[in-house]
PDB file of N, CA and C in Angstrom:
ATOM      1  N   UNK J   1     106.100  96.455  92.506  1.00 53.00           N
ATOM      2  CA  UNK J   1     105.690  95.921  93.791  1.00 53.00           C
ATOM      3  C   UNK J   1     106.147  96.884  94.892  1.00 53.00           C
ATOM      4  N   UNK J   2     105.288  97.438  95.818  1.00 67.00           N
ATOM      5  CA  UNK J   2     105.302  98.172  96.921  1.00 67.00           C
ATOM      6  C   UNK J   2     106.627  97.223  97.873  1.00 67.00           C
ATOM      7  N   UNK J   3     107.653  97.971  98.476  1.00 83.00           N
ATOM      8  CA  UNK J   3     108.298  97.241  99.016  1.00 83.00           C
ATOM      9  C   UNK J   3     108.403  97.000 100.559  1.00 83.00           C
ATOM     10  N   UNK J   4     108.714  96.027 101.509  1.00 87.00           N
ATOM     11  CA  UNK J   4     108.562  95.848 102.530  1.00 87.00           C
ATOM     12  C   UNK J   4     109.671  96.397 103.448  1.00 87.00           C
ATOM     13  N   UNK J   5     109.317  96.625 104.751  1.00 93.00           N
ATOM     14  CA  UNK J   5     110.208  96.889 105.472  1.00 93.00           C
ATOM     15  C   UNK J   5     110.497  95.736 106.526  1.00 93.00           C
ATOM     16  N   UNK J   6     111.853  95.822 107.188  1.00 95.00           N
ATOM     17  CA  UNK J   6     112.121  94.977 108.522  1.00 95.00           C
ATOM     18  C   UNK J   6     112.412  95.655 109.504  1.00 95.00           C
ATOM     19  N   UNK J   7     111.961  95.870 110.622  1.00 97.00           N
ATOM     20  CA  UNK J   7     111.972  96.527 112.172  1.00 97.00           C
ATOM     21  C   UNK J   7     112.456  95.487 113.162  1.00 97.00           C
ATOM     22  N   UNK J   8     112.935  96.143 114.063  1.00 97.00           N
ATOM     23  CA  UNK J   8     112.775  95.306 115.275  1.00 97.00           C
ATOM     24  C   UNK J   8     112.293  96.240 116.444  1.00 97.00           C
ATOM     25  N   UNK J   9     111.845  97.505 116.291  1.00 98.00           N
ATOM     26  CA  UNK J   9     111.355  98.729 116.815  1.00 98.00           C
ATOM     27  C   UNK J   9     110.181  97.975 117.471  1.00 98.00           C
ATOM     28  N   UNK J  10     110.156  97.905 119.198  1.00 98.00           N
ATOM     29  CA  UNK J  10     108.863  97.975 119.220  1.00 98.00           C
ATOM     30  C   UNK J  10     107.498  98.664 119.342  1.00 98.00           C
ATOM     31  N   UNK J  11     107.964 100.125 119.641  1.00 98.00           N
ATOM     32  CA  UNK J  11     107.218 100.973 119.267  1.00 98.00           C
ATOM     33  C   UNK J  11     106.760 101.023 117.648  1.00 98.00           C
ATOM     34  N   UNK J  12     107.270 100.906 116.632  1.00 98.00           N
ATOM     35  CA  UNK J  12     107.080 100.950 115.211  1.00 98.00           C
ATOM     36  C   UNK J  12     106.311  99.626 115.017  1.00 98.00           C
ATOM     37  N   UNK J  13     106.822  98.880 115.670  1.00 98.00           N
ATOM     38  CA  UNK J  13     105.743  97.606 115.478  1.00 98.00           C
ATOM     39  C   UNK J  13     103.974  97.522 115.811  1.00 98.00           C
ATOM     40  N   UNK J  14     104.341  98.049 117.285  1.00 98.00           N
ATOM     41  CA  UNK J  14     103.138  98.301 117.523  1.00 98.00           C
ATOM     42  C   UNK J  14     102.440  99.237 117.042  1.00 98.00           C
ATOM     43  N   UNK J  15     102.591 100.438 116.775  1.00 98.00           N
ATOM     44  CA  UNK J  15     101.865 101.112 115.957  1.00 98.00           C
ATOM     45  C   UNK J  15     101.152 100.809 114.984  1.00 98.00           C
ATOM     46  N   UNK J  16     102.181 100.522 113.678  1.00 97.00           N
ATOM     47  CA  UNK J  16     101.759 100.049 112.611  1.00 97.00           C
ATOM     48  C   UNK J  16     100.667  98.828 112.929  1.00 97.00           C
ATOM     49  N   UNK J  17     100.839  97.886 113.743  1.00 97.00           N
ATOM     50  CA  UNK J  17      99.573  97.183 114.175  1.00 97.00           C
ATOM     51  C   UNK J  17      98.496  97.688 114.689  1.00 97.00           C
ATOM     52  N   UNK J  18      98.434  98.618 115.748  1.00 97.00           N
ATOM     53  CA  UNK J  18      97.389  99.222 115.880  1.00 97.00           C
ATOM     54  C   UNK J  18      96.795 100.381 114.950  1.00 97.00           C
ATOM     55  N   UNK J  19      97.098 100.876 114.401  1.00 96.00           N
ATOM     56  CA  UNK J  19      96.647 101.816 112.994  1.00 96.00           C
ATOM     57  C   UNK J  19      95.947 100.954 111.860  1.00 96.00           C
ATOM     58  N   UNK J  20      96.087  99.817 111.572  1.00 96.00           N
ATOM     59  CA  UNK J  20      95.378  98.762 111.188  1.00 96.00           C
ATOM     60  C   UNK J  20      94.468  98.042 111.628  1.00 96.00           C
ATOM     61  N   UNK J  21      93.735  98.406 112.956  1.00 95.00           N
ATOM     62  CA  UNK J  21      92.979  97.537 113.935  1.00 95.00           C
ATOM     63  C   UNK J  21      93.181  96.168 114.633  1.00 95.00           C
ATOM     64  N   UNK J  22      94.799  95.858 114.670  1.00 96.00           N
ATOM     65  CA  UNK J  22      94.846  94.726 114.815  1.00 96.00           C
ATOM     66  C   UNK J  22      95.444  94.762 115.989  1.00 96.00           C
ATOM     67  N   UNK J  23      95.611  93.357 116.537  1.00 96.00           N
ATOM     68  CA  UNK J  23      96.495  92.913 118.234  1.00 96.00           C
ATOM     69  C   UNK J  23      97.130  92.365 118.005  1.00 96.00           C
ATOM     70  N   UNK J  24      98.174  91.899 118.866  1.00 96.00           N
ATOM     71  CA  UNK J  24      98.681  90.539 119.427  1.00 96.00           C
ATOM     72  C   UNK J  24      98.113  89.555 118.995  1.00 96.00           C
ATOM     73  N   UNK J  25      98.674  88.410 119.061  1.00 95.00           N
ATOM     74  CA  UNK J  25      98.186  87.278 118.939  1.00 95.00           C
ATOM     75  C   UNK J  25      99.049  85.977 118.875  1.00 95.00           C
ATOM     76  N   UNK J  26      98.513  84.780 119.439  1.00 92.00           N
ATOM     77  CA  UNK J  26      99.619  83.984 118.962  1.00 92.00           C
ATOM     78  C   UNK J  26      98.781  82.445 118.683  1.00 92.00           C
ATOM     79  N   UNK J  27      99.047  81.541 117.706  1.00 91.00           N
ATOM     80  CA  UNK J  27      98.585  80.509 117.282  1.00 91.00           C
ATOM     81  C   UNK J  27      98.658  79.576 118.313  1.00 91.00           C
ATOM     82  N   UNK J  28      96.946  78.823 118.700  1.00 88.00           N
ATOM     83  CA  UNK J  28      96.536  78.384 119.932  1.00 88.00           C
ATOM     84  C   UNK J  28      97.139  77.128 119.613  1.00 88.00           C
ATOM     85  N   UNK J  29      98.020  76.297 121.155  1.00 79.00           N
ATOM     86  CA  UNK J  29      98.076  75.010 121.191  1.00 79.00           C
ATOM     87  C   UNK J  29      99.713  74.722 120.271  1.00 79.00           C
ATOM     88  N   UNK J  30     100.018  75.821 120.302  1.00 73.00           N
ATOM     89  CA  UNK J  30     101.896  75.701 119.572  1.00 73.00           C
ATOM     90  C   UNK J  30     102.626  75.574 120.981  1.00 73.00           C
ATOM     91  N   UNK J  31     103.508  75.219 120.732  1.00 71.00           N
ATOM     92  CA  UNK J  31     104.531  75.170 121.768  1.00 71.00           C
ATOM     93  C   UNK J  31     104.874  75.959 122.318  1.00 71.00           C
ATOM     94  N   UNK J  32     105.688  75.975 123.512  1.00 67.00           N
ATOM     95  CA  UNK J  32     106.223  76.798 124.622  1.00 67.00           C
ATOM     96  C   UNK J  32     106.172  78.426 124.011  1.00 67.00           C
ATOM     97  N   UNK J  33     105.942  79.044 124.565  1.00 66.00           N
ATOM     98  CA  UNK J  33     105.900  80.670 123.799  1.00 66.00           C
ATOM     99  C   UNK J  33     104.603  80.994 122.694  1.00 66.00           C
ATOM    100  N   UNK J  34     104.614  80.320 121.786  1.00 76.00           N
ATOM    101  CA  UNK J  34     104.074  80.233 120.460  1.00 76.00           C
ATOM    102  C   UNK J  34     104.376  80.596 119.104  1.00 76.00           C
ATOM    103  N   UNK J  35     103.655  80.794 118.696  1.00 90.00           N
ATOM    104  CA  UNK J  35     103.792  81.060 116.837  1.00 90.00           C
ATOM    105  C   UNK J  35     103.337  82.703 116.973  1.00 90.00           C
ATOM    106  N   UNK J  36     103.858  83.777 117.053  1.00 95.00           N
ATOM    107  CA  UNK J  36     103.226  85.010 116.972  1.00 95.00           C
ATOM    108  C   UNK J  36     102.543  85.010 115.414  1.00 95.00           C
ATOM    109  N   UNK J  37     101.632  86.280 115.938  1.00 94.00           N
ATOM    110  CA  UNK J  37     100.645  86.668 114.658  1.00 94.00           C
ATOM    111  C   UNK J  37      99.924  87.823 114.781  1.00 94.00           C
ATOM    112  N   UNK J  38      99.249  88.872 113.899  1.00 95.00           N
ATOM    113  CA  UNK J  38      98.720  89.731 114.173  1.00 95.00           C
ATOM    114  C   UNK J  38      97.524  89.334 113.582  1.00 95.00           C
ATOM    115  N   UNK J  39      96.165  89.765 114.675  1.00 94.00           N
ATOM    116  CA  UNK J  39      94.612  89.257 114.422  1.00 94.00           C
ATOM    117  C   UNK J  39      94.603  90.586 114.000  1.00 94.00           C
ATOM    118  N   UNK J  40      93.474  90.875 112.852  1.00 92.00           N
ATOM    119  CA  UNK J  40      93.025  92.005 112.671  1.00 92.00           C
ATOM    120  C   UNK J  40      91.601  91.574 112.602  1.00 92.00           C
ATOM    121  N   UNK J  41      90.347  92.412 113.066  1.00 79.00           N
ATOM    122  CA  UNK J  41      89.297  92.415 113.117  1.00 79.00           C
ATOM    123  C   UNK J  41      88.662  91.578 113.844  1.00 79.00           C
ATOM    124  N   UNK J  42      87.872  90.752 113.481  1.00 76.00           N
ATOM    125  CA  UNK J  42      87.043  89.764 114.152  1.00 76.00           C
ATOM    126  C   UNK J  42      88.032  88.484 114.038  1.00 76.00           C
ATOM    127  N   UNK J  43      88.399  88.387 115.685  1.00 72.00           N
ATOM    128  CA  UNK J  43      89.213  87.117 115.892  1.00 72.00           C
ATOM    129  C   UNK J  43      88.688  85.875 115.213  1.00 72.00           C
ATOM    130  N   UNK J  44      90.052  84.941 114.965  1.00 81.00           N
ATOM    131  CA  UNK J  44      90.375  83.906 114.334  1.00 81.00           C
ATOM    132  C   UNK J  44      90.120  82.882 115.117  1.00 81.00           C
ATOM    133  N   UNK J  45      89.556  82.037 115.100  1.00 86.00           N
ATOM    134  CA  UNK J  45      89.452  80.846 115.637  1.00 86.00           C
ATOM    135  C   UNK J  45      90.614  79.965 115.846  1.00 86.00           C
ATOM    136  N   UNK J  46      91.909  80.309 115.004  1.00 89.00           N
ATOM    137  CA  UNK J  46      93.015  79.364 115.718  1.00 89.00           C
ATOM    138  C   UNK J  46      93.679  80.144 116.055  1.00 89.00           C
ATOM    139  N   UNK J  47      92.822  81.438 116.894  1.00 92.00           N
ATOM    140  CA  UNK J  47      94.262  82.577 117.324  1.00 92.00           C
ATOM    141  C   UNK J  47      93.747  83.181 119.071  1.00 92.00           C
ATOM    142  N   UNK J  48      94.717  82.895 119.461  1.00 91.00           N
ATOM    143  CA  UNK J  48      94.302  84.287 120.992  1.00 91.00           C
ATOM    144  C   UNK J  48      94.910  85.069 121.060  1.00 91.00           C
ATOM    145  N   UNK J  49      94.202  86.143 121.941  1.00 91.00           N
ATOM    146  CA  UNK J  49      94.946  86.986 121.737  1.00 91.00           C
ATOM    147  C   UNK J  49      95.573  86.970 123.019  1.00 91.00           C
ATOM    148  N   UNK J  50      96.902  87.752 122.854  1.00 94.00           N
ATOM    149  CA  UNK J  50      97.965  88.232 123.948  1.00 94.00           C
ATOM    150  C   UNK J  50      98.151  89.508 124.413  1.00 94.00           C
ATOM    151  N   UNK J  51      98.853  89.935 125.299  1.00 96.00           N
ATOM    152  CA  UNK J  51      99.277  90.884 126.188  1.00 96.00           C
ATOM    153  C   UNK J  51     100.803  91.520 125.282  1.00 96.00           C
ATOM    154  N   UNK J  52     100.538  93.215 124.725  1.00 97.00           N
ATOM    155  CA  UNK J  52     101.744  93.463 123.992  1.00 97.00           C
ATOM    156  C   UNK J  52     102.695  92.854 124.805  1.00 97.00           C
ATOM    157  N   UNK J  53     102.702  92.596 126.242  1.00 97.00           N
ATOM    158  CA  UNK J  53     104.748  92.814 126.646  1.00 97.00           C
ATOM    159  C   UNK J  53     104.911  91.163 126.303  1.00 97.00           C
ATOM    160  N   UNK J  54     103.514  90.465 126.641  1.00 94.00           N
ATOM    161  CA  UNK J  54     103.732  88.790 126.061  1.00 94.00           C
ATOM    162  C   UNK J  54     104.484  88.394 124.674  1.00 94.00           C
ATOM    163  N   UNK J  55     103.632  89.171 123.976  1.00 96.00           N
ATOM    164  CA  UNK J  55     104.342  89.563 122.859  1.00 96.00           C
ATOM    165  C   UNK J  55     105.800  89.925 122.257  1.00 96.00           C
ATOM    166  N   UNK J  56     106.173  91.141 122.676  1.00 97.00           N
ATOM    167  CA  UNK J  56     107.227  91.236 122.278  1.00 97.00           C
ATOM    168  C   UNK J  56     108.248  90.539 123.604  1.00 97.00           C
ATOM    169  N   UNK J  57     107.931  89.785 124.685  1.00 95.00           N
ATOM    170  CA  UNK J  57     108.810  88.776 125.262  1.00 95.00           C
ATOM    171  C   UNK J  57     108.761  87.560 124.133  1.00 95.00           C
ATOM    172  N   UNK J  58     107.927  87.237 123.385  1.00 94.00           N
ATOM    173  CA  UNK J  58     108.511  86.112 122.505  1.00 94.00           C
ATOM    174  C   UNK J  58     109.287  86.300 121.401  1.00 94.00           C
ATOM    175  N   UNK J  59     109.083  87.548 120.813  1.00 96.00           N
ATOM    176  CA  UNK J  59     109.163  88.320 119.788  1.00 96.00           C
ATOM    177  C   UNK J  59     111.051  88.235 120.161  1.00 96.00           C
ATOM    178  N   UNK J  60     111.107  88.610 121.535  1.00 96.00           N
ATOM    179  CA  UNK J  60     112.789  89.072 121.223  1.00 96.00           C
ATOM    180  C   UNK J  60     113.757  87.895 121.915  1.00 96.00           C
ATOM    181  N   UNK J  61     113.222  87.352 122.369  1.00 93.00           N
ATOM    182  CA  UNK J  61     113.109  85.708 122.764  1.00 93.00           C
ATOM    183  C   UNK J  61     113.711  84.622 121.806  1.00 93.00           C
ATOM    184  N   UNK J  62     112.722  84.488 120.520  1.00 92.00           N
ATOM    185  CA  UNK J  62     113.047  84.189 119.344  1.00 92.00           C
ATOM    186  C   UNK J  62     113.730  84.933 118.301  1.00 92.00           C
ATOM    187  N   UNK J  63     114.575  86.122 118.501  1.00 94.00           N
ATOM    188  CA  UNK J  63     115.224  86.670 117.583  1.00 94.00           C
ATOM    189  C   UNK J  63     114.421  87.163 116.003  1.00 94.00           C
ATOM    190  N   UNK J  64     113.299  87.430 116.493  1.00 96.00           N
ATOM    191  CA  UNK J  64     112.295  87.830 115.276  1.00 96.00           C
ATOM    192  C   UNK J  64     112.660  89.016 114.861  1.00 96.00           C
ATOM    193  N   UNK J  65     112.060  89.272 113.260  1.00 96.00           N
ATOM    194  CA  UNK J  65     112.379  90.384 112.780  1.00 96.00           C
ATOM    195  C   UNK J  65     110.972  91.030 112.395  1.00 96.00           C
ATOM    196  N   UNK J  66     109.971  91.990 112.230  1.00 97.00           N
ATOM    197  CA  UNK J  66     109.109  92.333 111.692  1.00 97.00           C
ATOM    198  C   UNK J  66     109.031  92.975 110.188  1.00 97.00           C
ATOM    199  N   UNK J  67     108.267  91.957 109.327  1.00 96.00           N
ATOM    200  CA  UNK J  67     108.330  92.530 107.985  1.00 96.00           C
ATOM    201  C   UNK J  67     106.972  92.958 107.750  1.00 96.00           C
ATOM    202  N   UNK J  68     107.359  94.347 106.773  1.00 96.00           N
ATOM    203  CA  UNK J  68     106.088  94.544 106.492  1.00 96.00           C
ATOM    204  C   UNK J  68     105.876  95.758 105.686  1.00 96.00           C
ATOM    205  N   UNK J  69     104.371  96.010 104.897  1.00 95.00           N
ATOM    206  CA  UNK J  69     104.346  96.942 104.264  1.00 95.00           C
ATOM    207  C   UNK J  69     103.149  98.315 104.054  1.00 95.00           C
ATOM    208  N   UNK J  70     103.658  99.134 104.232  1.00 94.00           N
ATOM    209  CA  UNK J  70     102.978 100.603 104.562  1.00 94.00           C
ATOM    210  C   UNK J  70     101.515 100.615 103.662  1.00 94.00           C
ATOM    211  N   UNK J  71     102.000 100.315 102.338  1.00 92.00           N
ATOM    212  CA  UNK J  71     101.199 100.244 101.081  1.00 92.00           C
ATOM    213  C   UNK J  71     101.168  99.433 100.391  1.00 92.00           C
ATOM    214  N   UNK J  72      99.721  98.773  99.692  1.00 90.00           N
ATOM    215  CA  UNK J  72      99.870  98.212  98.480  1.00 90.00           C
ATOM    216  C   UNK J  72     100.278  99.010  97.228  1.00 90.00           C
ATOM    217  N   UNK J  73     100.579  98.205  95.921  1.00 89.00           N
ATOM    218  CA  UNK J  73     101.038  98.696  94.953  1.00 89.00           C
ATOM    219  C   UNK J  73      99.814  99.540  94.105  1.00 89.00           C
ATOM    220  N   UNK J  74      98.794  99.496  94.398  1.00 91.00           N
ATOM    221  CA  UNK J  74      97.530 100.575  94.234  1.00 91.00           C
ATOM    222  C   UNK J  74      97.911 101.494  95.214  1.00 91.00           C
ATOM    223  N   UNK J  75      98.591 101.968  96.425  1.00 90.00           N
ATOM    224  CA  UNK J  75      98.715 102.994  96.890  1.00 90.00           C
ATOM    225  C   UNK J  75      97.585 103.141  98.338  1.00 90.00           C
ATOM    226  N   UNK J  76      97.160 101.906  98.551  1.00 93.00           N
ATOM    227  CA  UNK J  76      96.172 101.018  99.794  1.00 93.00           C
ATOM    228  C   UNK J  76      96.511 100.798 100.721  1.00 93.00           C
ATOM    229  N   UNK J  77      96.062 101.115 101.954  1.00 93.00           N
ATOM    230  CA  UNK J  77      96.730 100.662 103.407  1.00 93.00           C
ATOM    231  C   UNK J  77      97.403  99.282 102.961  1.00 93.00           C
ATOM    232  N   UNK J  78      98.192  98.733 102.987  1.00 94.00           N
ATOM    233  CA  UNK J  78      98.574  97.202 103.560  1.00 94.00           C
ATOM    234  C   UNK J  78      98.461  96.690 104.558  1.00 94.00           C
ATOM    235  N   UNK J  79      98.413  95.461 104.809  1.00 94.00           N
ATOM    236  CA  UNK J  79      98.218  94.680 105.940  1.00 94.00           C
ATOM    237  C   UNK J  79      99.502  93.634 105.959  1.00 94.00           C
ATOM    238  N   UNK J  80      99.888  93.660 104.728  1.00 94.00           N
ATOM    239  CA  UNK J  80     100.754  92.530 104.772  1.00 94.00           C
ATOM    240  C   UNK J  80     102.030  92.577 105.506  1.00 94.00           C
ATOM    241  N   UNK J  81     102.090  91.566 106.634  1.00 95.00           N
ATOM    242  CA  UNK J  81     103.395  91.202 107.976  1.00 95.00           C
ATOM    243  C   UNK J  81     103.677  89.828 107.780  1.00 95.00           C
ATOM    244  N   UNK J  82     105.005  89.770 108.434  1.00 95.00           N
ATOM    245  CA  UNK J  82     105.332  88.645 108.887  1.00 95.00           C
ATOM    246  C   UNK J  82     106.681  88.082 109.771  1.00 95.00           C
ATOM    247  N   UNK J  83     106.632  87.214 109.871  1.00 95.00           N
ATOM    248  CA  UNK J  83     107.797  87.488 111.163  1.00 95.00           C
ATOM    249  C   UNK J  83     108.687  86.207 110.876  1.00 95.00           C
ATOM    250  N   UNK J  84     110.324  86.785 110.643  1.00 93.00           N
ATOM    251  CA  UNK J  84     111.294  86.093 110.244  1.00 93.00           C
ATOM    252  C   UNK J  84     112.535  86.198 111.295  1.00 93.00           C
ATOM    253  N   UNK J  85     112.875  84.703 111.014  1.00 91.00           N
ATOM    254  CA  UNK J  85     114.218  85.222 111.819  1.00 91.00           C
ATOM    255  C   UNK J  85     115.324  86.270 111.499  1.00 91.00           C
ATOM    256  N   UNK J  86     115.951  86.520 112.596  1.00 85.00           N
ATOM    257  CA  UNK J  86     116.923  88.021 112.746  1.00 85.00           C
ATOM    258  C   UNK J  86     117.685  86.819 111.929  1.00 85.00           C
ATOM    259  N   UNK J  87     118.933  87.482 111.148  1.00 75.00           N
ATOM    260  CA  UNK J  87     120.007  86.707 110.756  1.00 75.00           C
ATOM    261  C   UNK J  87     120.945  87.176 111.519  1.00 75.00           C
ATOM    262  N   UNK J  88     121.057  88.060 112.474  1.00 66.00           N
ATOM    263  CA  UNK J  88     121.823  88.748 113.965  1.00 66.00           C
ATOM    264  C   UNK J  88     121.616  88.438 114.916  1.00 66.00           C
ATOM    265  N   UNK J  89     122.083  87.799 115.293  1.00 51.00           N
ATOM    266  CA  UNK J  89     122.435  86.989 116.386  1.00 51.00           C
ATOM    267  C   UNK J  89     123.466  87.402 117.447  1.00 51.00           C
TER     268      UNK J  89
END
């Protein structure tokens, strides 16, 4: 299994999102701030999109961590992210 990384870089974050075609985003109708997420391609119907600094104001707000991976285990762009809490506090 291709292994994942954790950042809190937001330059590295954003990149790697945009090199994938994707934005901001955060799950419509969540509470105060929201649920971050990255849309890639043709937007999601339970997603809007946001403003990077919106973004990483929730992002560091909530003590998030960015996981994620360069490659699949075929050696394939990946897409696969996700966003966990910091255990640093």
């Amino acid at each position: 299994m291709s292994k994942a990384v954790e950042t809190t870089d937001h330059k590295e974050i954003r990149q790697w999102i945009e090199e994938r075609g994707g934005h901001p985003a955060r799950v419509k109708g969540a509470r105060e701030g929201g649920i971050l997420r990255v849309d890639f391609g043709k937007p999601e119907e339970s997603l809007e999109e946001i403003a990077w600094d919106d973004f990483f104001s929730i992002f560091d707000e909530n003590k998030l961590v960015f996981l994620f991976q360069e490659e699949t285990e075929a050696g394939k762009t990946s897409r696969f992210n996700k966003f966990v809490s910091s255990t640093k506090h």
